[in-house]
Short mmCIF file of C-alpha atoms and ligand atoms in Angstrom, two decimals:
data_model
loop_
_atom_site.label_atom_id
_atom_site.label_comp_id
_atom_site.label_asym_id
_atom_site.label_seq_id
_atom_site.Cartn_x
_atom_site.Cartn_y
_atom_site.Cartn_z
CA UNK A 10 83.70 128.50 83.85
CA UNK A 11 83.87 126.10 80.91
CA UNK A 12 81.76 122.99 81.26
CA UNK A 13 84.02 120.41 82.88
CA UNK A 14 83.64 117.45 80.55
CA UNK A 15 83.90 119.59 77.38
CA UNK A 16 87.30 121.10 78.13
CA UNK A 17 89.91 119.41 75.94
CA UNK A 18 93.00 118.57 77.99
CA UNK A 19 96.51 117.45 77.17
CA UNK A 20 98.48 115.58 79.80
CA UNK A 21 102.24 115.82 79.35
CA UNK A 22 104.21 113.35 81.46
CA UNK A 23 102.76 109.89 81.95
CA UNK A 24 104.59 108.69 85.02
CA UNK A 25 102.62 107.27 87.94
CA UNK A 26 100.87 110.56 88.62
CA UNK A 27 100.43 111.81 85.04
CA UNK A 28 98.82 108.49 84.07
CA UNK A 29 96.35 108.80 86.96
CA UNK A 30 95.52 112.39 85.92
CA UNK A 31 94.93 111.40 82.28
CA UNK A 32 92.78 108.45 83.33
CA UNK A 33 90.61 110.67 85.55
CA UNK A 34 90.08 113.12 82.66
CA UNK A 35 89.11 110.26 80.36
CA UNK A 36 86.67 108.85 82.92
CA UNK A 37 85.01 112.26 83.26
CA UNK A 38 84.62 112.48 79.48
CA UNK A 39 87.23 115.12 78.61
CA UNK A 40 88.71 114.86 75.12
CA UNK A 41 92.20 113.88 76.30
CA UNK A 42 95.50 114.10 74.44
CA UNK A 43 98.62 112.60 76.01
CA UNK A 44 102.34 112.89 75.40
CA UNK A 45 105.27 111.24 77.14
CA UNK A 46 109.00 111.21 76.43
CA UNK A 47 108.80 107.40 76.50
CA UNK A 48 105.79 107.02 74.21
CA UNK A 49 105.23 103.34 75.09
CA UNK A 50 103.83 104.40 78.49
CA UNK A 51 100.78 105.86 76.71
CA UNK A 52 99.57 102.42 75.52
CA UNK A 53 96.90 101.72 78.15
CA UNK A 54 95.55 105.30 78.04
CA UNK A 55 95.24 105.16 74.26
CA UNK A 56 93.29 101.90 74.66
CA UNK A 57 91.00 103.79 77.07
CA UNK A 58 90.35 106.54 74.52
CA UNK A 59 93.22 109.03 74.78
CA UNK A 60 94.82 110.48 71.66
CA UNK A 61 98.61 110.15 71.59
CA UNK A 62 100.28 113.33 70.30
CA UNK A 63 103.33 112.41 68.22
CA UNK A 64 105.21 115.54 69.36
CA UNK A 65 105.10 117.84 72.38
CA UNK A 66 104.14 120.66 69.98
CA UNK A 67 101.03 118.77 68.92
CA UNK A 68 100.10 118.13 72.55
CA UNK A 69 100.33 121.89 73.19
CA UNK A 70 98.31 122.63 70.04
CA UNK A 71 95.45 120.28 70.95
CA UNK A 72 93.37 123.34 71.78
CA UNK A 73 92.72 123.10 75.50
CA UNK A 74 94.52 123.11 78.80
CA UNK A 75 97.92 121.40 79.01
CA UNK A 76 98.67 119.70 82.30
CA UNK A 77 102.39 119.20 82.95
CA UNK A 78 103.32 116.42 85.37
CA UNK A 79 107.05 115.79 85.11
CA UNK A 80 109.69 114.90 87.65
CA UNK A 81 110.67 118.50 88.38
CA UNK A 82 110.86 122.05 87.02
CA UNK A 83 114.11 121.55 85.12
CA UNK A 84 112.42 118.72 83.19
CA UNK A 85 109.58 121.13 82.36
CA UNK A 86 111.96 123.88 81.19
CA UNK A 87 114.07 121.37 79.17
CA UNK A 88 111.00 119.95 77.49
CA UNK A 89 109.32 123.26 76.69
CA UNK A 90 112.56 125.11 75.89
CA UNK A 91 112.05 125.04 72.11
CA UNK A 92 108.27 124.58 72.00
CA UNK A 93 105.96 127.35 70.77
CA UNK A 94 103.96 128.46 73.82
CA UNK A 95 102.08 131.42 72.30
CA UNK A 96 98.42 131.10 73.32
CA UNK A 97 98.95 127.91 75.36
CA UNK A 98 97.34 127.43 78.77
CA UNK A 99 99.75 125.54 81.01
CA UNK A 100 98.98 124.03 84.41
CA UNK A 101 102.23 122.78 85.91
CA UNK A 102 101.50 120.17 88.59
CA UNK A 103 105.14 119.05 88.90
CA UNK A 104 106.60 119.45 92.40
CA UNK A 105 109.07 122.25 93.07
CA UNK A 106 109.87 125.29 95.17
CA UNK A 107 107.90 128.54 95.29
CA UNK A 108 110.85 130.34 93.65
CA UNK A 109 110.83 127.85 90.75
CA UNK A 110 107.06 128.34 90.39
CA UNK A 111 107.42 132.12 90.20
CA UNK A 112 110.38 131.96 87.79
CA UNK A 113 108.62 129.46 85.54
CA UNK A 114 105.51 131.63 85.54
CA UNK A 115 107.50 134.66 84.33
CA UNK A 116 109.36 132.49 81.78
CA UNK A 117 106.14 130.98 80.35
CA UNK A 118 104.23 134.29 80.29
CA UNK A 119 107.08 136.04 78.44
CA UNK A 120 106.62 133.37 75.78
CA UNK A 121 102.92 134.07 75.46
CA UNK A 122 101.46 131.30 77.60
CA UNK A 123 98.92 131.60 80.40
CA UNK A 124 100.56 129.80 83.31
CA UNK A 125 99.09 128.30 86.46
CA UNK A 126 101.16 126.50 88.99
CA UNK A 127 99.89 123.68 91.12
CA UNK A 128 100.64 121.03 93.69
CA UNK A 129 99.08 117.62 94.12
CA UNK A 130 98.45 116.73 97.76
CA UNK A 131 97.43 113.17 96.96
CA UNK A 132 98.63 109.80 95.75
CA UNK A 133 97.79 108.44 92.29
CA UNK A 134 95.12 105.97 93.50
CA UNK A 135 92.98 108.80 94.92
CA UNK A 136 93.07 110.98 91.79
CA UNK A 137 89.54 111.42 90.45
CA UNK A 138 88.00 111.31 93.94
CA UNK A 139 87.13 114.17 96.31
CA UNK A 140 89.93 112.95 98.59
CA UNK A 141 92.57 114.16 96.11
CA UNK A 142 93.45 117.74 97.03
CA UNK A 143 94.88 119.77 94.16
CA UNK A 144 96.16 123.27 94.81
CA UNK A 145 96.40 125.92 92.10
CA UNK A 146 97.91 129.41 92.09
CA UNK A 147 98.37 132.08 89.45
CA UNK A 148 95.62 133.58 87.30
CA UNK A 149 92.15 132.41 88.32
CA UNK A 150 91.27 129.49 86.01
CA UNK A 151 88.28 129.81 83.69
CA UNK A 152 88.23 126.04 83.21
CA UNK A 153 87.29 123.27 85.59
CA UNK A 154 89.75 120.57 86.63
CA UNK A 155 87.22 119.01 89.02
CA UNK A 156 87.63 115.64 87.29
CA UNK A 157 90.93 115.30 89.16
CA UNK A 158 89.68 115.84 92.71
CA UNK A 159 89.03 118.78 95.03
CA UNK A 160 90.55 121.86 93.46
CA UNK A 161 91.51 124.95 95.50
CA UNK A 162 92.69 128.16 93.86
CA UNK A 163 94.86 129.86 96.47
CA UNK A 164 95.56 133.23 94.84
CA UNK A 165 97.34 135.10 92.07
CA UNK A 166 100.90 134.57 93.37
CA UNK A 167 102.09 131.53 91.37
CA UNK A 168 104.36 130.45 94.25
CA UNK A 169 101.47 129.87 96.67
CA UNK A 170 100.61 126.29 95.64
CA UNK A 171 104.22 125.16 96.15
CA UNK A 172 104.39 126.97 99.51
CA UNK A 173 101.16 125.38 100.75
CA UNK A 174 102.53 122.05 99.53
CA UNK A 175 105.62 122.25 101.76
CA UNK A 176 103.64 123.81 104.63
CA UNK A 177 101.38 120.76 104.38
CA UNK A 178 104.40 118.46 104.44
CA UNK A 179 105.65 120.03 107.66
CA UNK A 180 102.25 119.31 109.24
CA UNK A 181 102.39 115.73 108.02
CA UNK A 182 105.91 114.98 109.22
CA UNK A 183 105.41 116.75 112.54
CA UNK A 184 102.30 114.71 113.35
CA UNK A 185 103.92 111.45 112.20
CA UNK A 186 107.13 112.09 114.15
CA UNK A 187 105.19 113.00 117.30
CA UNK A 188 103.18 109.79 116.99
CA UNK A 189 106.35 107.72 116.51
CA UNK A 190 107.90 109.40 119.56
CA UNK A 191 104.91 108.47 121.71
CA UNK A 192 104.80 104.98 120.24
CA UNK A 193 108.48 104.40 121.07
CA UNK A 194 107.84 105.52 124.66
CA UNK A 195 104.78 103.29 125.12
CA UNK A 196 106.46 100.27 123.56
CA UNK A 197 108.84 100.25 126.53
CA UNK A 198 105.78 99.39 128.65
CA UNK A 199 104.56 96.69 126.25
CA UNK A 200 101.87 98.88 124.62
CA UNK A 201 101.77 98.24 120.89
CA UNK A 202 101.40 100.89 118.18
CA UNK A 203 97.83 99.86 117.32
CA UNK A 204 96.72 100.41 120.92
CA UNK A 205 98.26 103.88 121.10
CA UNK A 206 97.08 104.96 117.61
CA UNK A 207 93.43 105.83 118.48
CA UNK A 208 94.56 107.79 121.56
CA UNK A 209 97.20 109.62 119.48
CA UNK A 210 94.60 110.39 116.84
CA UNK A 211 92.28 111.91 119.44
CA UNK A 212 95.07 114.12 120.78
CA UNK A 213 96.02 115.25 117.26
CA UNK A 214 92.38 116.08 116.48
CA UNK A 215 91.99 117.97 119.78
CA UNK A 216 95.12 120.02 119.13
CA UNK A 217 93.95 120.71 115.56
CA UNK A 218 90.85 122.36 117.07
CA UNK A 219 93.08 124.92 118.80
CA UNK A 220 94.50 126.19 115.52
CA UNK A 221 91.89 128.85 114.59
CA UNK A 222 92.18 130.56 118.00
CA UNK A 223 95.96 130.34 118.02
CA UNK A 224 96.07 131.65 114.44
CA UNK A 225 94.18 134.73 115.64
CA UNK A 226 96.89 135.35 118.24
CA UNK A 227 99.63 135.00 115.58
CA UNK A 228 97.83 137.35 113.18
CA UNK A 229 97.28 139.94 115.93
CA UNK A 230 100.84 139.43 117.21
CA UNK A 231 99.36 139.30 120.70
CA UNK A 232 99.70 136.23 122.90
CA UNK A 233 97.82 136.55 126.19
CA UNK A 234 98.10 133.36 128.28
CA UNK A 235 94.41 132.42 128.27
CA UNK A 236 95.00 128.68 128.70
CA UNK A 237 98.60 128.27 129.84
CA UNK A 238 101.80 130.29 129.89
CA UNK A 239 104.77 129.14 127.83
CA UNK A 240 106.83 128.60 131.00
CA UNK A 241 104.19 126.09 132.20
CA UNK A 242 104.44 124.26 128.87
CA UNK A 243 108.25 124.32 129.12
CA UNK A 244 108.11 122.53 132.49
CA UNK A 245 106.10 119.69 130.91
CA UNK A 246 108.70 119.56 128.12
CA UNK A 247 111.36 118.96 130.77
CA UNK A 248 109.31 116.00 132.03
CA UNK A 249 109.06 114.68 128.48
CA UNK A 250 112.82 114.91 127.89
CA UNK A 251 113.59 113.30 131.26
CA UNK A 252 111.08 110.48 130.66
CA UNK A 253 112.57 109.72 127.22
CA UNK A 254 116.08 109.65 128.67
CA UNK A 255 115.01 107.40 131.55
CA UNK A 256 113.27 105.02 129.14
CA UNK A 257 116.30 104.93 126.85
CA UNK A 258 114.40 106.19 123.79
CA UNK A 259 115.44 108.97 121.42
CA UNK A 260 115.03 112.41 123.04
CA UNK A 261 116.13 114.59 120.09
CA UNK A 262 112.64 115.80 119.17
CA UNK A 263 111.56 116.69 122.74
CA UNK A 264 114.91 118.45 123.24
CA UNK A 265 114.24 120.51 120.12
CA UNK A 266 110.81 121.57 121.48
CA UNK A 267 112.43 122.47 124.79
CA UNK A 268 115.31 124.41 123.21
CA UNK A 269 112.90 126.57 121.23
CA UNK A 270 110.69 127.24 124.22
CA UNK A 271 113.76 128.07 126.35
CA UNK A 272 114.95 130.62 123.78
CA UNK A 273 111.54 132.31 123.73
CA UNK A 274 111.46 132.37 127.55
CA UNK A 275 115.00 133.84 127.64
CA UNK A 276 113.73 136.53 125.25
CA UNK A 277 111.05 137.44 127.81
CA UNK A 278 108.02 135.52 126.49
CA UNK A 279 107.58 132.98 129.31
CA UNK A 280 104.33 134.56 130.48
CA UNK A 281 102.73 134.50 127.03
CA UNK A 282 100.86 131.70 125.28
CA UNK A 283 102.44 128.97 123.14
CA UNK A 284 101.93 130.55 119.68
CA UNK A 285 104.45 133.25 120.66
CA UNK A 286 106.96 130.64 119.45
CA UNK A 287 106.15 131.85 115.92
CA UNK A 288 109.04 134.29 116.53
CA UNK A 289 111.42 131.30 116.77
CA UNK A 290 110.00 129.76 113.60
CA UNK A 291 110.27 133.01 111.65
CA UNK A 292 113.99 133.29 112.29
CA UNK A 293 116.46 131.63 109.92
CA UNK A 294 119.55 129.77 110.98
CA UNK A 295 118.74 128.23 114.36
N1 LIG B 367 103.43 109.85 92.63
C1 LIG B 367 102.93 110.55 93.64
O1 LIG B 367 102.41 109.98 94.63
C2 LIG B 367 102.96 112.06 93.62
C3 LIG B 367 102.22 112.78 94.59
C4 LIG B 367 102.22 114.18 94.56
C5 LIG B 367 102.97 114.84 93.61
N2 LIG B 367 103.70 114.12 92.69
C6 LIG B 367 104.52 114.88 91.74
O2 LIG B 367 104.12 114.60 90.39
C7 LIG B 367 105.28 114.68 89.54
C8 LIG B 367 105.39 113.38 88.75
O3 LIG B 367 105.49 112.30 89.68
P1 LIG B 367 105.38 110.78 89.22
O4 LIG B 367 105.14 109.99 90.45
O5 LIG B 367 104.45 110.66 88.07
O6 LIG B 367 106.89 110.53 88.72
P2 LIG B 367 107.42 109.43 87.69
O7 LIG B 367 106.55 108.24 87.70
O8 LIG B 367 108.86 109.27 88.00
O9 LIG B 367 107.26 110.15 86.26
C9 LIG B 367 108.11 111.21 85.87
C10 LIG B 367 107.64 111.71 84.52
O10 LIG B 367 108.50 112.79 84.13
C11 LIG B 367 108.97 112.54 82.82
N3 LIG B 367 110.26 113.20 82.63
C12 LIG B 367 111.28 113.30 83.52
N4 LIG B 367 112.28 114.04 83.00
C13 LIG B 367 111.88 114.43 81.77
C14 LIG B 367 112.46 115.22 80.75
N5 LIG B 367 113.68 115.78 80.91
N6 LIG B 367 111.77 115.43 79.61
C15 LIG B 367 110.55 114.88 79.44
N7 LIG B 367 109.92 114.12 80.36
C16 LIG B 367 110.59 113.89 81.52
C17 LIG B 367 109.05 111.02 82.73
O11 LIG B 367 109.13 110.61 81.38
P3 LIG B 367 109.62 109.11 81.01
O12 LIG B 367 108.42 108.22 81.24
O13 LIG B 367 110.02 109.22 79.61
O14 LIG B 367 110.76 108.78 81.95
C18 LIG B 367 107.73 110.66 83.41
O15 LIG B 367 106.64 110.86 82.52
C19 LIG B 367 106.50 114.91 90.46
O16 LIG B 367 106.85 116.26 90.48
C20 LIG B 367 105.98 114.45 91.81
O17 LIG B 367 106.67 115.06 92.90
C21 LIG B 367 103.69 112.76 92.66
#
């Protein structure tokens, strides 16, 4: 792997995130070239030591790795449509779908570029710290982007970083929505959000500890009820729905849990353990 601080980098796209990426490279000592459609946004980075490429072609020709951080994939394809990509190494950290990642990988490789896709699981203020999680997929990189945060290479399939990105989002929204549901319920009894938060956090952490064991059941496609049967869980879901309705708070989310569990029970899985619900999640169109 090339020594981190010696790798020349070009950062293309100097929005909120691209600016943070370029600044982290500069701080770590990388020779850093920048380009942005609106060139004026490069001013502070140039003052900090970045070189402003006058054209996108010159940013690509700067001799190192080109990081793309634009609004979306169509902006990337529009921008690079006429650019010479032969011999370029592109790392596209713009957000998009796994299909767009795979298509863009084929498109870039046909034009002679080495293409890695990526996803940034962080906000700009954390870039450059270990807290910033950056996912990469595609060919294994022979350069080090550690200046940006904690880098994980997920595999050769260029769509993987985008898929992990959205899988991560479903974790985030599920936990946040569950916490808001509980908060709404407790507020009816005068308990404020700050009082519930540490309790909610403990529950979330406890449940997170179940994941490796439950993952084993999913991977083996075998769901013995070692802790509780799904029909036992479904009864507690009924209590949850009834409690929400009695309190006059929104019961949509608990009803969704219950509807999925009921379908799995109707399909004969009531005596198995909770992760058997993977069958409901794998099906489209419910
Ligand atoms: N901000 C975050 O917290 C965050 C977190 C994770 C991931 N991301 C992802 O990072 C990417 C960039 O986000 P951001 O927050 O930096 O967005 P932003 O501040 O809106 O910046 C967008 C950038 O894209 C450029 N751009 C858009 N369309 C273009 C086109 N057709 N040709 C050339 N350049 C074009 C803009 O250039 P101009 O300056 O000329 O308009 C600007 O540099 C997005 O995919 C976002 O989802 C962001």
